[in-house]
Amino acid sequence: MPPGGEQEQSFDVRNTQPPPPHVKAHSLQTTPAEYRRHVFADGIPPRPSGLFPPGDALLHALASDPRLHAFEKHLPGEHAPYELLKRGGWATGEACAARGMDLRLFYQDPAPGEPFGTIRGTVRFGDGAAIGDGYYMSAHGGSIETALDEATAELSKLEFSPLVTTREASFQLLKPVPLHRSLLITCRIKEQRGIRCYVEGTIQDWPGEAGSNGGSVGGGSGFVVQQGPYANCSALLINIRDWLQRLG
């Protein structure tokens, strides 16, 4: 028996094969405007394994802001160009929340005189995102980077092209990120040039809630609130539409 053992594997074969022609056709039909329309219409479905407690102040503040549109990732699928991920994914939906990260994203339309909209959202890291569950630890760096990677990519899809892939991303993990605390995540587009979109993201405490964030700041997390962001991200995303068309 090898270390760690062996297990018979079963999986969805669609996750190991190239997309069939009709899925590729759906991909090439996508536009940012239509992506926004579909994801805003679907919003964020209920998450039975969600990590936000009742009455969470930050989540309610975002949800009640008339300038913001709640949304969840969509992808081109077998039936339509914009499909809600029914089984979720690594960084989105119920499946992600069940593993220990609950990311709720909201899009804000461009401010007067600004060319691009922004993302304002919130994320909570649960026990499953810990460096070591039950060992007085903070969130694992991989979970923090996952949240920023997902948020920056979604802003690029909303504003630039739904057919993007992250080419480069750099992260600055500036201080321990506490578990079971609702944190503010923001993203903005720094620049668009040709097939490239440059996006910046930040995770920080919510300035509107000093000392009590969803019943968890201070007492629930074991960490003292510190000024400044917990983590930053700079990402370069590439529009792969032309590449996908050349594949024939």
Tab-separated table of C-alpha atoms in Angstrom:
chain	number	residue	atom	x	y	z
A	1	MET	CA	0.000	0.000	0.000
A	2	PRO	CA	1.584	3.356	-1.008
A	3	PRO	CA	1.627	6.251	1.474
A	4	GLY	CA	-1.844	7.748	1.666
A	5	GLY	CA	-3.487	4.719	0.093
A	6	GLU	CA	-5.324	4.332	-3.220
A	7	GLN	CA	-8.950	4.910	-4.188
A	8	GLU	CA	-11.000	3.957	-7.213
A	9	GLN	CA	-11.774	7.149	-9.167
A	10	SER	CA	-15.011	8.279	-10.786
A	11	PHE	CA	-15.486	11.683	-12.372
A	12	ASP	CA	-17.408	13.641	-14.957
A	13	VAL	CA	-15.639	12.913	-18.242
A	14	ARG	CA	-16.592	16.380	-19.500
A	15	ASN	CA	-13.933	17.731	-17.162
A	16	THR	CA	-11.194	15.865	-19.060
A	17	GLN	CA	-12.204	16.445	-22.682
A	18	PRO	CA	-12.146	19.428	-25.062
A	19	PRO	CA	-15.528	21.128	-25.496
A	20	PRO	CA	-17.693	19.938	-28.385
A	21	PRO	CA	-18.375	22.336	-31.283
A	22	HIS	CA	-21.701	23.645	-29.965
A	23	VAL	CA	-20.116	24.616	-26.617
A	24	LYS	CA	-17.340	26.417	-28.483
A	25	ALA	CA	-20.004	28.201	-30.541
A	26	HIS	CA	-21.709	29.300	-27.345
A	27	SER	CA	-18.375	30.626	-26.073
A	28	LEU	CA	-17.877	32.759	-29.171
A	29	GLN	CA	-21.355	34.283	-28.786
A	30	THR	CA	-20.556	35.855	-25.426
A	31	THR	CA	-20.205	39.596	-24.854
A	32	PRO	CA	-19.591	41.600	-21.665
A	33	ALA	CA	-22.984	43.329	-21.890
A	34	GLU	CA	-24.869	40.050	-22.241
A	35	TYR	CA	-22.736	38.453	-19.530
A	36	ARG	CA	-23.731	41.268	-17.165
A	37	ARG	CA	-27.391	40.916	-18.087
A	38	HIS	CA	-27.509	37.187	-17.425
A	39	VAL	CA	-25.466	37.076	-14.229
A	40	PHE	CA	-27.361	39.999	-12.699
A	41	ALA	CA	-30.685	38.335	-13.524
A	42	ASP	CA	-29.640	35.116	-11.763
A	43	GLY	CA	-28.067	36.857	-8.767
A	44	ILE	CA	-26.574	34.632	-6.063
A	45	PRO	CA	-28.637	31.498	-5.324
A	46	PRO	CA	-29.033	30.283	-1.730
A	47	ARG	CA	-26.036	28.447	-0.304
A	48	PRO	CA	-26.998	25.870	2.346
A	49	SER	CA	-23.337	25.662	3.403
A	50	GLY	CA	-22.889	29.447	3.405
A	51	LEU	CA	-20.551	30.954	5.982
A	52	PHE	CA	-22.311	34.260	6.637
A	53	PRO	CA	-24.272	34.444	9.908
A	54	PRO	CA	-27.779	35.918	10.112
A	55	GLY	CA	-27.745	39.700	10.097
A	56	ASP	CA	-24.176	40.004	8.826
A	57	ALA	CA	-23.664	43.763	8.637
A	58	LEU	CA	-21.341	43.885	5.637
A	59	LEU	CA	-23.353	41.459	3.516
A	60	HIS	CA	-26.582	43.332	4.287
A	61	ALA	CA	-24.953	46.685	3.498
A	62	LEU	CA	-23.847	45.420	0.093
A	63	ALA	CA	-27.177	43.744	-0.657
A	64	SER	CA	-29.157	46.881	0.208
A	65	ASP	CA	-27.027	49.262	-1.868
A	66	PRO	CA	-29.089	50.137	-4.986
A	67	ARG	CA	-25.909	50.788	-6.971
A	68	LEU	CA	-24.725	47.189	-6.649
A	69	HIS	CA	-25.661	44.058	-8.603
A	70	ALA	CA	-25.177	40.687	-6.917
A	71	PHE	CA	-23.930	37.965	-9.240
A	72	GLU	CA	-22.246	34.592	-9.467
A	73	LYS	CA	-19.927	33.156	-12.118
A	74	HIS	CA	-21.443	31.810	-15.342
A	75	LEU	CA	-19.749	29.829	-18.106
A	76	PRO	CA	-20.628	28.814	-21.663
A	77	GLY	CA	-22.175	25.361	-21.528
A	78	GLU	CA	-24.007	22.721	-23.496
A	79	HIS	CA	-27.336	24.556	-23.433
A	80	ALA	CA	-26.530	28.285	-23.530
A	81	PRO	CA	-23.692	30.826	-23.708
A	82	TYR	CA	-24.331	31.855	-20.099
A	83	GLU	CA	-24.946	29.069	-17.616
A	84	LEU	CA	-24.986	29.236	-13.836
A	85	LEU	CA	-22.647	26.585	-12.440
A	86	LYS	CA	-25.148	24.203	-10.881
A	87	ARG	CA	-22.438	22.200	-9.112
A	88	GLY	CA	-20.271	25.237	-8.436
A	89	GLY	CA	-16.526	25.225	-8.897
A	90	TRP	CA	-13.241	25.620	-7.104
A	91	ALA	CA	-13.915	29.268	-6.204
A	92	THR	CA	-17.641	29.764	-6.625
A	93	GLY	CA	-21.027	28.699	-5.352
A	94	GLU	CA	-22.237	26.230	-2.790
A	95	ALA	CA	-19.410	23.764	-3.449
A	96	CYS	CA	-16.802	26.377	-2.585
A	97	ALA	CA	-18.655	27.474	0.560
A	98	ALA	CA	-18.831	23.861	1.706
A	99	ARG	CA	-15.043	23.609	1.380
A	100	GLY	CA	-14.465	26.712	3.495
A	101	MET	CA	-14.602	29.886	1.368
A	102	ASP	CA	-17.774	31.900	0.780
A	103	LEU	CA	-17.296	34.674	-1.797
A	104	ARG	CA	-20.193	37.035	-2.566
A	105	LEU	CA	-19.521	39.475	-5.405
A	106	PHE	CA	-21.355	42.663	-6.391
A	107	TYR	CA	-20.757	44.790	-9.472
A	108	GLN	CA	-20.973	48.573	-9.329
A	109	ASP	CA	-21.650	50.480	-12.543
A	110	PRO	CA	-19.006	52.997	-13.667
A	111	ALA	CA	-19.010	56.220	-11.690
A	112	PRO	CA	-19.521	59.457	-13.673
A	113	GLY	CA	-16.431	60.081	-15.784
A	114	GLU	CA	-15.017	56.594	-15.145
A	115	PRO	CA	-14.618	54.094	-18.003
A	116	PHE	CA	-15.104	50.894	-16.007
A	117	GLY	CA	-17.252	49.490	-13.267
A	118	THR	CA	-15.829	47.947	-10.105
A	119	ILE	CA	-16.422	45.027	-7.787
A	120	ARG	CA	-17.312	45.399	-4.141
A	121	GLY	CA	-17.925	42.145	-2.385
A	122	THR	CA	-17.360	40.200	0.760
A	123	VAL	CA	-15.602	36.964	1.602
A	124	ARG	CA	-15.529	34.735	4.660
A	125	PHE	CA	-12.995	31.996	5.231
A	126	GLY	CA	-14.199	29.090	7.353
A	127	ASP	CA	-12.523	26.188	9.109
A	128	GLY	CA	-11.873	24.432	5.808
A	129	ALA	CA	-9.713	27.364	4.652
A	130	ALA	CA	-7.481	27.301	7.729
A	131	ILE	CA	-3.757	26.608	7.619
A	132	GLY	CA	-4.595	23.895	10.128
A	133	ASP	CA	-8.162	23.336	11.321
A	134	GLY	CA	-8.239	23.563	15.102
A	135	TYR	CA	-4.635	24.784	15.447
A	136	TYR	CA	-5.166	28.479	16.190
A	137	MET	CA	-4.271	29.423	12.644
A	138	SER	CA	-5.434	31.996	10.096
A	139	ALA	CA	-6.616	31.460	6.503
A	140	HIS	CA	-4.272	29.574	4.197
A	141	GLY	CA	-2.528	31.752	1.623
A	142	GLY	CA	-3.917	29.622	-1.186
A	143	SER	CA	-7.493	30.384	-0.153
A	144	ILE	CA	-6.759	34.115	0.025
A	145	GLU	CA	-5.185	34.096	-3.426
A	146	THR	CA	-8.104	32.061	-4.774
A	147	ALA	CA	-10.600	34.724	-3.658
A	148	LEU	CA	-8.591	37.512	-5.296
A	149	ASP	CA	-7.988	35.506	-8.467
A	150	GLU	CA	-11.705	34.791	-8.834
A	151	ALA	CA	-12.795	38.370	-8.167
A	152	THR	CA	-10.302	39.980	-10.549
A	153	ALA	CA	-11.206	37.517	-13.304
A	154	GLU	CA	-14.926	38.132	-12.891
A	155	LEU	CA	-14.479	41.900	-13.175
A	156	SER	CA	-12.536	41.359	-16.389
A	157	LYS	CA	-15.352	39.169	-17.737
A	158	LEU	CA	-17.942	41.812	-16.867
A	159	GLU	CA	-16.055	44.698	-18.479
A	160	PHE	CA	-13.599	43.274	-21.007
A	161	SER	CA	-14.506	39.823	-22.336
A	162	PRO	CA	-16.211	36.728	-20.891
A	163	LEU	CA	-13.462	34.731	-22.640
A	164	VAL	CA	-10.473	35.606	-20.490
A	165	THR	CA	-7.798	33.607	-18.755
A	166	THR	CA	-5.381	34.790	-16.106
A	167	ARG	CA	-1.912	35.020	-17.624
A	168	GLU	CA	-0.100	36.498	-14.638
A	169	ALA	CA	-1.007	37.308	-11.039
A	170	SER	CA	1.064	38.575	-8.148
A	171	PHE	CA	-0.126	38.585	-4.561
A	172	GLN	CA	0.997	40.445	-1.480
A	173	LEU	CA	-0.106	38.720	1.734
A	174	LEU	CA	0.448	41.532	4.185
A	175	LYS	CA	-0.870	40.111	7.457
A	176	PRO	CA	-2.756	37.044	8.745
A	177	VAL	CA	-6.288	36.811	7.366
A	178	PRO	CA	-8.686	35.783	10.138
A	179	LEU	CA	-11.271	33.050	9.841
A	180	HIS	CA	-14.985	33.649	10.408
A	181	ARG	CA	-14.812	37.377	9.752
A	182	SER	CA	-16.632	39.133	6.922
A	183	LEU	CA	-14.022	40.978	4.877
A	184	LEU	CA	-14.423	43.527	2.115
A	185	ILE	CA	-13.037	42.578	-1.294
A	186	THR	CA	-12.707	45.243	-3.979
A	187	CYS	CA	-11.432	45.144	-7.562
A	188	ARG	CA	-10.820	47.763	-10.214
A	189	ILE	CA	-9.512	47.725	-13.769
A	190	LYS	CA	-6.243	49.577	-14.028
A	191	GLU	CA	-5.891	49.395	-17.798
A	192	GLN	CA	-7.129	47.666	-20.947
A	193	ARG	CA	-4.724	47.361	-23.882
A	194	GLY	CA	-5.317	45.158	-26.897
A	195	ILE	CA	-6.059	41.643	-25.678
A	196	ARG	CA	-4.782	42.481	-22.178
A	197	CYS	CA	-6.724	43.592	-19.131
A	198	TYR	CA	-4.929	44.647	-15.940
A	199	VAL	CA	-6.935	44.330	-12.733
A	200	GLU	CA	-6.134	45.085	-9.091
A	201	GLY	CA	-7.847	43.578	-6.061
A	202	THR	CA	-7.720	44.051	-2.295
A	203	ILE	CA	-9.044	42.279	0.804
A	204	GLN	CA	-9.461	44.435	3.894
A	205	ASP	CA	-11.656	45.037	6.921
A	206	TRP	CA	-14.883	46.891	6.265
A	207	PRO	CA	-14.446	50.515	7.402
A	208	GLY	CA	-18.188	50.816	8.036
A	209	GLU	CA	-18.141	48.293	10.859
A	210	ALA	CA	-15.708	49.210	13.635
A	211	GLY	CA	-15.330	46.444	16.156
A	212	SER	CA	-18.328	44.286	15.242
A	213	ASN	CA	-18.482	42.552	11.902
A	214	GLY	CA	-21.144	39.895	11.722
A	215	GLY	CA	-20.616	39.141	15.394
A	216	SER	CA	-17.094	37.927	14.781
A	217	VAL	CA	-14.542	40.753	14.842
A	218	GLY	CA	-12.324	40.500	17.883
A	219	GLY	CA	-13.961	37.809	19.951
A	220	GLY	CA	-14.768	35.309	17.212
A	221	SER	CA	-11.523	35.384	15.285
A	222	GLY	CA	-8.771	35.654	17.867
A	223	PHE	CA	-7.083	38.387	15.817
A	224	VAL	CA	-6.909	42.089	16.610
A	225	VAL	CA	-8.160	44.378	13.838
A	226	GLN	CA	-5.187	46.100	12.181
A	227	GLN	CA	-5.207	49.028	9.803
A	228	GLY	CA	-4.518	48.522	6.110
A	229	PRO	CA	-5.312	45.676	3.718
A	230	TYR	CA	-4.766	42.010	4.441
A	231	ALA	CA	-3.849	41.182	0.863
A	232	ASN	CA	-3.454	42.761	-2.571
A	233	CYS	CA	-3.429	41.305	-6.069
A	234	SER	CA	-2.326	42.551	-9.474
A	235	ALA	CA	-3.555	40.386	-12.342
A	236	LEU	CA	-3.091	40.322	-16.097
A	237	LEU	CA	-5.903	38.646	-18.006
A	238	ILE	CA	-5.877	37.765	-21.695
A	239	ASN	CA	-8.829	37.723	-24.078
A	240	ILE	CA	-8.629	34.295	-25.745
A	241	ARG	CA	-11.463	34.821	-28.245
A	242	ASP	CA	-9.134	35.076	-31.277
A	243	TRP	CA	-7.163	32.031	-30.133
A	244	LEU	CA	-10.383	30.047	-29.714
A	245	GLN	CA	-11.555	31.032	-33.203
A	246	ARG	CA	-8.252	29.938	-34.739
A	247	LEU	CA	-8.675	26.462	-33.264
A	248	GLY	CA	-11.308	25.942	-35.907
